[in-house]
């Protein structure tokens, strides 16, 4: 089965060879660009010039903490004390006491023995997957897995079986039929495209029944679901459970940058020795560390923030005529990628930023507006956003 994220950005791109295309070097790029534009798949990043002038519902700043004064102050103080960069790999001189303190605080908050911080969530997932599975092992991944998990599967050189999203019975079957001794199951806990939760308890039971490890990416669940925002794993009472690895990010609900892997102390030690995206990468910059620590402090002090976030998501979904979300993502399918781009642009022209997801992020025919709600928005703002979205969809002929 092909994952949405497996589809190439460049139709007719490299790999066909000069005999098939008559092009050599980078000459094929022009044709690939034309193909993408014709298919409505060209991307041109929007440049934000004044964040205060726009209502940003395209980011993953779920709790609105990226602009919180305590978070900004935490970043400033860490940069003042440690400098603008970590200066090296964390195994050379790139680890500060602030890094260690952040790891201890994250492990304590999320209910695990230990944590290891990476410079991005993408690298945390790749590092964890490739350090836990390799040639001669099996990985079972579902079609909702984030691109970073998919790339980790590819780089691991393990045999990979892809199952339908959330199909824990298919996971059981793949694990039962394996010839490999070691197996790893990977999944998102909340799928990033539509905010639907995965059946984590069932997946964990399937993995445990067949001697496998479950790796859960909680990027879209921490700060959103679970007691005090501790995620889906905590919601199911599985924090710190045996043979369970959790990854998450500092760039969404915590409003900063970076990624983290959580598990046992032995797992952390293994990643320090074996995760190439930790060993050979410059450590997370001190300002991001300081910001994440401050954001975690704000979340601890305000455990109702995730409840406010989900209430806002339900309110906005009702106002938009969309299905009630299970997390913080509202997904409005437009279908045609060019119409989706036009609808997102119409929202932006009215001062509202929303996400526009097209292939390869989503399957063909399901291009959509992806609206991510924040905990710090009031009802009047949410109603205004709903009106803007409705006008934009009518403008492009969707409603």
Tab-separated table of C-alpha atoms in Angstrom:
chain	number	residue	atom	x	y	z
A	1	UNK	CA	0.000	0.000	0.000
A	2	UNK	CA	1.345	3.449	-0.891
A	3	UNK	CA	1.320	6.130	1.769
A	4	UNK	CA	0.288	9.666	0.870
A	5	UNK	CA	3.699	10.884	1.960
A	6	UNK	CA	5.424	8.374	-0.330
A	7	UNK	CA	4.212	10.106	-3.472
A	8	UNK	CA	6.915	12.213	-5.166
A	9	UNK	CA	6.783	15.983	-5.353
A	10	UNK	CA	8.136	15.873	-8.908
A	11	UNK	CA	5.980	14.004	-11.449
A	12	UNK	CA	8.230	12.545	-14.117
A	13	UNK	CA	11.239	13.570	-12.051
A	14	UNK	CA	14.610	11.954	-11.471
A	15	UNK	CA	15.080	8.263	-11.907
A	16	UNK	CA	13.697	8.031	-15.434
A	17	UNK	CA	17.164	8.627	-16.890
A	18	UNK	CA	18.360	10.663	-19.863
A	19	UNK	CA	17.334	7.981	-22.358
A	20	UNK	CA	13.691	8.242	-21.274
A	21	UNK	CA	13.422	12.036	-21.036
A	22	UNK	CA	16.186	13.360	-23.252
A	23	UNK	CA	17.283	15.544	-20.316
A	24	UNK	CA	20.508	15.461	-18.345
A	25	UNK	CA	21.729	17.176	-15.197
A	26	UNK	CA	19.069	19.367	-13.648
A	27	UNK	CA	17.265	20.144	-16.900
A	28	UNK	CA	14.332	17.979	-15.799
A	29	UNK	CA	13.500	20.444	-12.981
A	30	UNK	CA	11.736	22.878	-15.326
A	31	UNK	CA	9.370	20.208	-16.618
A	32	UNK	CA	8.726	18.902	-13.110
A	33	UNK	CA	7.862	22.425	-11.966
A	34	UNK	CA	5.400	22.828	-14.836
A	35	UNK	CA	3.790	19.480	-13.985
A	36	UNK	CA	3.363	20.464	-10.338
A	37	UNK	CA	1.881	23.833	-11.262
A	38	UNK	CA	-0.580	22.231	-13.689
A	39	UNK	CA	-1.664	19.775	-10.984
A	40	UNK	CA	-2.139	22.539	-8.399
A	41	UNK	CA	0.789	21.249	-6.344
A	42	UNK	CA	3.198	24.191	-6.507
A	43	UNK	CA	4.085	25.649	-3.111
A	44	UNK	CA	5.015	29.243	-2.401
A	45	UNK	CA	5.484	29.845	1.344
A	46	UNK	CA	3.496	32.764	2.723
A	47	UNK	CA	5.796	35.340	4.333
A	48	UNK	CA	4.383	36.659	7.593
A	49	UNK	CA	5.429	40.282	8.056
A	50	UNK	CA	3.458	41.197	11.180
A	51	UNK	CA	2.057	38.381	13.264
A	52	UNK	CA	-0.273	40.739	15.116
A	53	UNK	CA	-2.044	41.666	11.879
A	54	UNK	CA	-3.305	38.152	11.162
A	55	UNK	CA	-5.322	35.501	12.981
A	56	UNK	CA	-3.111	32.458	12.680
A	57	UNK	CA	-5.051	29.195	12.513
A	58	UNK	CA	-2.584	27.499	10.200
A	59	UNK	CA	0.103	26.827	12.792
A	60	UNK	CA	0.254	24.119	15.459
A	61	UNK	CA	0.622	26.637	18.294
A	62	UNK	CA	-2.332	24.938	19.988
A	63	UNK	CA	-2.094	26.651	23.354
A	64	UNK	CA	-0.977	30.025	21.987
A	65	UNK	CA	2.227	29.835	24.022
A	66	UNK	CA	4.710	30.876	21.333
A	67	UNK	CA	3.935	34.531	22.130
A	68	UNK	CA	3.373	34.075	25.876
A	69	UNK	CA	5.516	36.577	27.838
A	70	UNK	CA	6.947	33.851	30.100
A	71	UNK	CA	7.984	31.804	27.049
A	72	UNK	CA	9.650	34.770	25.379
A	73	UNK	CA	11.413	35.616	28.633
A	74	UNK	CA	12.597	32.009	28.959
A	75	UNK	CA	14.093	32.145	25.477
A	76	UNK	CA	15.826	35.459	26.191
A	77	UNK	CA	17.334	34.294	29.461
A	78	UNK	CA	18.619	31.036	27.970
A	79	UNK	CA	20.191	32.882	25.027
A	80	UNK	CA	21.768	35.422	27.388
A	81	UNK	CA	23.251	32.661	29.529
A	82	UNK	CA	24.257	30.105	26.891
A	83	UNK	CA	24.484	32.076	23.633
A	84	UNK	CA	22.600	31.982	20.358
A	85	UNK	CA	23.537	28.405	19.430
A	86	UNK	CA	24.586	25.138	21.030
A	87	UNK	CA	27.781	25.326	18.923
A	88	UNK	CA	28.259	21.564	18.434
A	89	UNK	CA	26.812	18.092	18.650
A	90	UNK	CA	25.490	17.349	22.089
A	91	UNK	CA	28.167	14.653	22.412
A	92	UNK	CA	30.919	17.221	21.906
A	93	UNK	CA	30.039	20.417	23.794
A	94	UNK	CA	26.462	21.020	22.684
A	95	UNK	CA	24.671	19.877	25.849
A	96	UNK	CA	23.967	22.485	28.510
A	97	UNK	CA	22.518	22.053	31.971
A	98	UNK	CA	19.356	23.584	30.513
A	99	UNK	CA	19.069	20.659	28.072
A	100	UNK	CA	19.330	18.166	30.928
A	101	UNK	CA	16.833	20.098	33.056
A	102	UNK	CA	14.346	20.190	30.161
A	103	UNK	CA	14.684	16.434	29.642
A	104	UNK	CA	14.082	15.729	33.320
A	105	UNK	CA	11.049	18.025	33.384
A	106	UNK	CA	9.544	16.470	30.240
A	107	UNK	CA	10.067	12.944	31.561
A	108	UNK	CA	8.440	13.866	34.864
A	109	UNK	CA	5.473	15.600	33.214
A	110	UNK	CA	4.782	12.810	30.705
A	111	UNK	CA	5.354	9.982	33.172
A	112	UNK	CA	8.504	8.328	31.832
A	113	UNK	CA	11.815	7.440	33.400
A	114	UNK	CA	13.943	9.420	30.969
A	115	UNK	CA	13.868	11.692	27.933
A	116	UNK	CA	16.280	12.764	25.197
A	117	UNK	CA	15.829	16.048	23.331
A	118	UNK	CA	16.643	16.381	19.614
A	119	UNK	CA	16.863	19.513	17.482
A	120	UNK	CA	13.542	18.732	15.743
A	121	UNK	CA	10.640	16.341	15.991
A	122	UNK	CA	11.461	15.012	12.527
A	123	UNK	CA	14.954	14.046	13.666
A	124	UNK	CA	13.641	12.584	16.930
A	125	UNK	CA	11.403	10.178	15.011
A	126	UNK	CA	14.081	9.212	12.503
A	127	UNK	CA	16.618	8.747	15.279
A	128	UNK	CA	14.297	6.600	17.382
A	129	UNK	CA	13.093	4.363	14.548
A	130	UNK	CA	16.536	3.745	13.052
A	131	UNK	CA	18.076	3.078	16.464
A	132	UNK	CA	15.384	0.545	17.383
A	133	UNK	CA	15.021	-1.365	14.110
A	134	UNK	CA	17.422	-2.367	11.365
A	135	UNK	CA	18.195	-4.956	8.752
A	136	UNK	CA	16.661	-8.275	9.810
A	137	UNK	CA	13.885	-6.638	11.861
A	138	UNK	CA	10.217	-5.875	11.114
A	139	UNK	CA	8.456	-2.513	11.330
A	140	UNK	CA	4.661	-2.292	11.136
A	141	UNK	CA	3.482	1.209	10.201
A	142	UNK	CA	0.030	2.517	9.399
A	143	UNK	CA	-1.022	4.835	6.597
A	144	UNK	CA	-1.517	7.722	9.009
A	145	UNK	CA	2.114	7.789	10.127
A	146	UNK	CA	3.870	11.123	9.835
A	147	UNK	CA	6.461	11.575	7.082
A	148	UNK	CA	9.245	11.467	9.675
A	149	UNK	CA	8.167	7.990	10.763
A	150	UNK	CA	7.915	6.910	7.125
A	151	UNK	CA	11.426	8.178	6.428
A	152	UNK	CA	12.683	6.470	9.576
A	153	UNK	CA	11.210	3.193	8.307
A	154	UNK	CA	12.965	3.636	4.951
A	155	UNK	CA	16.311	4.496	6.501
A	156	UNK	CA	16.179	1.630	9.000
A	157	UNK	CA	16.519	-1.015	6.224
A	158	UNK	CA	14.106	-3.192	8.173
A	159	UNK	CA	11.276	-4.990	6.417
A	160	UNK	CA	8.250	-2.680	6.545
A	161	UNK	CA	4.608	-3.767	6.486
A	162	UNK	CA	2.073	-0.971	5.992
A	163	UNK	CA	-1.454	-1.450	7.343
A	164	UNK	CA	-4.576	0.684	7.162
A	165	UNK	CA	-4.765	3.535	9.625
A	166	UNK	CA	-5.645	2.326	13.116
A	167	UNK	CA	-6.190	-1.305	12.037
A	168	UNK	CA	-4.897	-3.072	15.128
A	169	UNK	CA	-6.093	-6.470	13.885
A	170	UNK	CA	-3.909	-6.050	10.790
A	171	UNK	CA	-1.030	-5.161	13.118
A	172	UNK	CA	-1.639	-8.382	15.065
A	173	UNK	CA	-1.649	-10.391	11.840
A	174	UNK	CA	1.582	-8.828	10.587
A	175	UNK	CA	3.314	-9.482	13.900
A	176	UNK	CA	2.017	-13.056	14.114
A	177	UNK	CA	3.208	-13.887	10.581
A	178	UNK	CA	6.701	-12.476	10.951
A	179	UNK	CA	9.879	-14.491	10.770
A	180	UNK	CA	11.973	-11.735	12.367
A	181	UNK	CA	12.750	-11.938	16.071
A	182	UNK	CA	12.430	-8.205	16.744
A	183	UNK	CA	9.521	-6.005	15.682
A	184	UNK	CA	8.570	-2.356	16.069
A	185	UNK	CA	5.073	-0.880	15.591
A	186	UNK	CA	4.929	2.854	14.807
A	187	UNK	CA	1.934	5.182	14.799
A	188	UNK	CA	0.764	8.713	15.515
A	189	UNK	CA	-1.502	8.986	18.558
A	190	UNK	CA	-3.448	11.831	16.929
A	191	UNK	CA	-3.281	11.853	13.146
A	192	UNK	CA	-1.946	15.203	11.979
A	193	UNK	CA	-4.192	15.632	8.943
A	194	UNK	CA	-7.617	15.399	10.580
A	195	UNK	CA	-6.954	15.209	14.326
A	196	UNK	CA	-8.487	11.748	14.750
A	197	UNK	CA	-7.033	9.635	17.582
A	198	UNK	CA	-5.496	6.222	16.980
A	199	UNK	CA	-6.573	3.170	19.050
A	200	UNK	CA	-3.447	3.288	21.177
A	201	UNK	CA	-4.601	0.810	23.840
A	202	UNK	CA	-5.458	-1.773	21.175
A	203	UNK	CA	-2.182	-1.202	19.336
A	204	UNK	CA	-0.222	-1.557	22.561
A	205	UNK	CA	-2.037	-4.783	23.404
A	206	UNK	CA	-1.282	-6.140	19.921
A	207	UNK	CA	2.399	-5.267	20.226
A	208	UNK	CA	2.729	-6.753	23.711
A	209	UNK	CA	0.943	-9.976	22.703
A	210	UNK	CA	3.575	-10.582	20.034
A	211	UNK	CA	6.742	-9.392	21.784
A	212	UNK	CA	6.981	-6.133	19.831
A	213	UNK	CA	7.713	-2.548	20.838
A	214	UNK	CA	5.163	0.223	20.224
A	215	UNK	CA	6.459	3.679	19.267
A	216	UNK	CA	3.813	6.421	19.544
A	217	UNK	CA	4.269	9.907	18.108
A	218	UNK	CA	2.363	12.237	20.468
A	219	UNK	CA	3.181	15.449	18.574
A	220	UNK	CA	-0.486	16.417	18.144
A	221	UNK	CA	-1.655	15.085	21.504
A	222	UNK	CA	0.660	16.615	24.120
A	223	UNK	CA	-1.014	19.792	25.356
A	224	UNK	CA	-4.251	18.723	23.640
A	225	UNK	CA	-5.492	15.429	25.118
A	226	UNK	CA	-5.007	13.511	28.349
A	227	UNK	CA	-4.862	14.648	31.982
A	228	UNK	CA	-3.433	18.156	32.050
A	229	UNK	CA	-2.398	17.793	28.416
A	230	UNK	CA	-0.169	14.761	28.941
A	231	UNK	CA	-1.345	13.062	25.758
A	232	UNK	CA	-3.261	10.013	24.550
A	233	UNK	CA	-0.795	7.567	26.115
A	234	UNK	CA	-1.473	9.069	29.558
A	235	UNK	CA	-5.197	9.139	28.782
A	236	UNK	CA	-5.038	5.332	28.484
A	237	UNK	CA	-2.941	4.955	31.636
A	238	UNK	CA	0.088	3.729	29.678
A	239	UNK	CA	2.710	6.320	30.625
A	240	UNK	CA	5.952	4.525	31.426
A	241	UNK	CA	4.588	1.129	30.380
A	242	UNK	CA	7.066	-1.595	29.327
A	243	UNK	CA	8.090	-1.814	25.664
A	244	UNK	CA	6.523	1.566	24.910
A	245	UNK	CA	8.416	4.494	23.383
A	246	UNK	CA	6.882	7.940	23.006
A	247	UNK	CA	8.081	10.753	20.791
A	248	UNK	CA	6.797	14.301	20.753
A	249	UNK	CA	7.726	17.833	19.789
A	250	UNK	CA	8.422	21.144	21.496
A	251	UNK	CA	7.168	23.085	18.472
A	252	UNK	CA	3.402	22.676	18.808
A	253	UNK	CA	1.673	23.005	22.175
A	254	UNK	CA	4.924	24.152	23.789
A	255	UNK	CA	5.375	26.925	21.215
A	256	UNK	CA	9.125	26.410	20.783
A	257	UNK	CA	11.293	24.124	18.632
A	258	UNK	CA	12.725	20.633	18.920
A	259	UNK	CA	11.735	17.026	19.508
A	260	UNK	CA	11.940	14.489	22.310
A	261	UNK	CA	11.991	10.709	22.769
A	262	UNK	CA	10.756	9.291	26.092
A	263	UNK	CA	11.156	5.859	27.640
A	264	UNK	CA	13.456	4.068	30.048
A	265	UNK	CA	16.911	5.173	31.092
A	266	UNK	CA	18.299	2.245	29.100
A	267	UNK	CA	16.498	3.485	25.990
A	268	UNK	CA	17.943	6.974	26.456
A	269	UNK	CA	21.443	5.556	26.777
A	270	UNK	CA	20.919	3.472	23.621
A	271	UNK	CA	19.782	6.541	21.646
A	272	UNK	CA	22.771	8.585	22.822
A	273	UNK	CA	25.060	5.834	21.514
A	274	UNK	CA	23.161	4.839	18.364
A	275	UNK	CA	20.761	7.543	17.087
A	276	UNK	CA	22.633	9.188	14.215
A	277	UNK	CA	20.335	12.232	14.226
A	278	UNK	CA	21.472	12.852	17.802
A	279	UNK	CA	25.133	11.959	17.426
A	280	UNK	CA	25.880	13.963	14.287
A	281	UNK	CA	23.514	16.919	14.669
A	282	UNK	CA	24.133	20.218	16.429
A	283	UNK	CA	22.194	20.352	19.678
A	284	UNK	CA	18.927	22.226	20.045
A	285	UNK	CA	19.659	25.937	20.420
A	286	UNK	CA	19.516	27.326	23.976
A	287	UNK	CA	16.723	29.837	23.272
A	288	UNK	CA	14.427	27.008	22.129
A	289	UNK	CA	15.330	25.021	25.255
A	290	UNK	CA	14.516	27.986	27.487
A	291	UNK	CA	11.267	28.676	25.684
A	292	UNK	CA	10.146	25.043	25.940
A	293	UNK	CA	10.923	24.880	29.653
A	294	UNK	CA	8.934	28.066	30.265
A	295	UNK	CA	6.004	26.788	28.173
A	296	UNK	CA	5.964	23.535	30.108
A	297	UNK	CA	5.828	25.597	33.299
A	298	UNK	CA	2.838	27.556	31.964
A	299	UNK	CA	1.047	24.322	31.044
A	300	UNK	CA	1.702	22.815	34.473
A	301	UNK	CA	0.343	25.954	36.132
A	302	UNK	CA	-2.729	26.033	33.864
A	303	UNK	CA	-3.892	22.418	33.429
A	304	UNK	CA	-7.225	23.643	32.052
A	305	UNK	CA	-5.599	24.998	28.876
A	306	UNK	CA	-6.178	21.737	26.916
A	307	UNK	CA	-9.847	21.779	27.958
A	308	UNK	CA	-10.183	25.357	26.691
A	309	UNK	CA	-8.485	24.373	23.456
A	310	UNK	CA	-10.846	21.486	22.764
A	311	UNK	CA	-13.901	23.590	23.684
A	312	UNK	CA	-12.746	26.213	21.171
A	313	UNK	CA	-12.260	23.504	18.540
A	314	UNK	CA	-15.790	22.196	19.059
A	315	UNK	CA	-17.234	25.727	18.889
A	316	UNK	CA	-15.413	26.590	15.666
A	317	UNK	CA	-16.296	23.266	14.044
A	318	UNK	CA	-19.988	23.831	14.741
A	319	UNK	CA	-19.760	27.388	13.406
A	320	UNK	CA	-18.027	26.140	10.240
A	321	UNK	CA	-20.479	23.289	9.735
A	322	UNK	CA	-17.662	20.771	10.128
A	323	UNK	CA	-17.538	17.465	11.981
A	324	UNK	CA	-16.799	17.794	15.704
A	325	UNK	CA	-13.052	17.285	16.213
A	326	UNK	CA	-11.450	14.857	18.649
A	327	UNK	CA	-8.397	17.075	19.140
A	328	UNK	CA	-7.551	20.563	17.841
A	329	UNK	CA	-7.675	20.055	14.069
A	330	UNK	CA	-10.667	20.893	11.871
A	331	UNK	CA	-10.390	19.419	8.390
A	332	UNK	CA	-12.638	20.762	5.609
A	333	UNK	CA	-12.214	18.731	2.428
A	334	UNK	CA	-12.360	20.782	-0.777
A	335	UNK	CA	-11.211	18.038	-3.165
A	336	UNK	CA	-9.494	19.903	-5.988
A	337	UNK	CA	-6.035	21.206	-4.998
A	338	UNK	CA	-6.344	24.448	-6.955
A	339	UNK	CA	-9.648	25.276	-5.270
A	340	UNK	CA	-8.102	24.496	-1.902
A	341	UNK	CA	-5.254	26.912	-2.636
A	342	UNK	CA	-7.735	29.560	-3.761
A	343	UNK	CA	-9.852	29.119	-0.626
A	344	UNK	CA	-6.799	29.418	1.643
A	345	UNK	CA	-5.727	32.548	-0.246
A	346	UNK	CA	-9.217	34.029	0.131
A	347	UNK	CA	-9.011	33.454	3.894
A	348	UNK	CA	-5.579	35.054	3.993
A	349	UNK	CA	-6.851	38.089	2.076
A	350	UNK	CA	-9.393	38.514	4.877
A	351	UNK	CA	-6.708	38.310	7.587
A	352	UNK	CA	-7.079	34.643	8.590
A	353	UNK	CA	-4.304	32.115	8.032
A	354	UNK	CA	-5.398	28.494	7.569
A	355	UNK	CA	-3.541	25.417	6.395
A	356	UNK	CA	-3.917	24.130	2.855
A	357	UNK	CA	-3.058	20.447	2.558
A	358	UNK	CA	-2.622	18.845	-0.872
A	359	UNK	CA	-0.894	15.718	-2.186
A	360	UNK	CA	1.537	14.321	-1.155
A	361	UNK	CA	0.406	15.312	2.365
A	362	UNK	CA	-3.064	13.883	1.667
A	363	UNK	CA	-4.375	11.387	-0.902
A	364	UNK	CA	-5.422	12.712	-4.341
A	365	UNK	CA	-8.940	14.126	-4.380
A	366	UNK	CA	-8.889	15.081	-0.692
A	367	UNK	CA	-7.147	18.472	-0.745
A	368	UNK	CA	-8.446	20.473	2.169
A	369	UNK	CA	-8.355	23.430	4.481
A	370	UNK	CA	-6.796	22.383	7.764
A	371	UNK	CA	-7.706	24.723	10.604
A	372	UNK	CA	-5.861	24.410	13.887
A	373	UNK	CA	-7.556	26.033	16.849
A	374	UNK	CA	-5.827	27.792	19.747
A	375	UNK	CA	-6.699	27.912	23.441
A	376	UNK	CA	-6.162	31.681	23.684
A	377	UNK	CA	-8.898	32.743	21.233
A	378	UNK	CA	-12.250	34.155	22.373
A	379	UNK	CA	-15.682	33.279	21.025
A	380	UNK	CA	-15.992	36.470	18.985
A	381	UNK	CA	-12.738	35.698	17.161
A	382	UNK	CA	-13.815	32.123	16.480
A	383	UNK	CA	-17.153	33.295	15.051
A	384	UNK	CA	-15.316	35.801	12.853
A	385	UNK	CA	-13.041	33.042	11.564
A	386	UNK	CA	-16.042	30.849	10.771
A	387	UNK	CA	-17.554	33.656	8.720
A	388	UNK	CA	-14.315	34.176	6.810
A	389	UNK	CA	-14.000	30.460	6.035
A	390	UNK	CA	-17.586	30.313	4.808
A	391	UNK	CA	-17.066	33.345	2.540
A	392	UNK	CA	-13.862	31.856	1.146
A	393	UNK	CA	-15.477	28.504	0.364
A	394	UNK	CA	-18.399	30.223	-1.345
A	395	UNK	CA	-15.975	32.364	-3.342
A	396	UNK	CA	-14.307	29.270	-4.838
A	397	UNK	CA	-17.613	27.503	-5.474
A	398	UNK	CA	-17.383	24.856	-2.769
A	399	UNK	CA	-20.477	26.058	-0.907
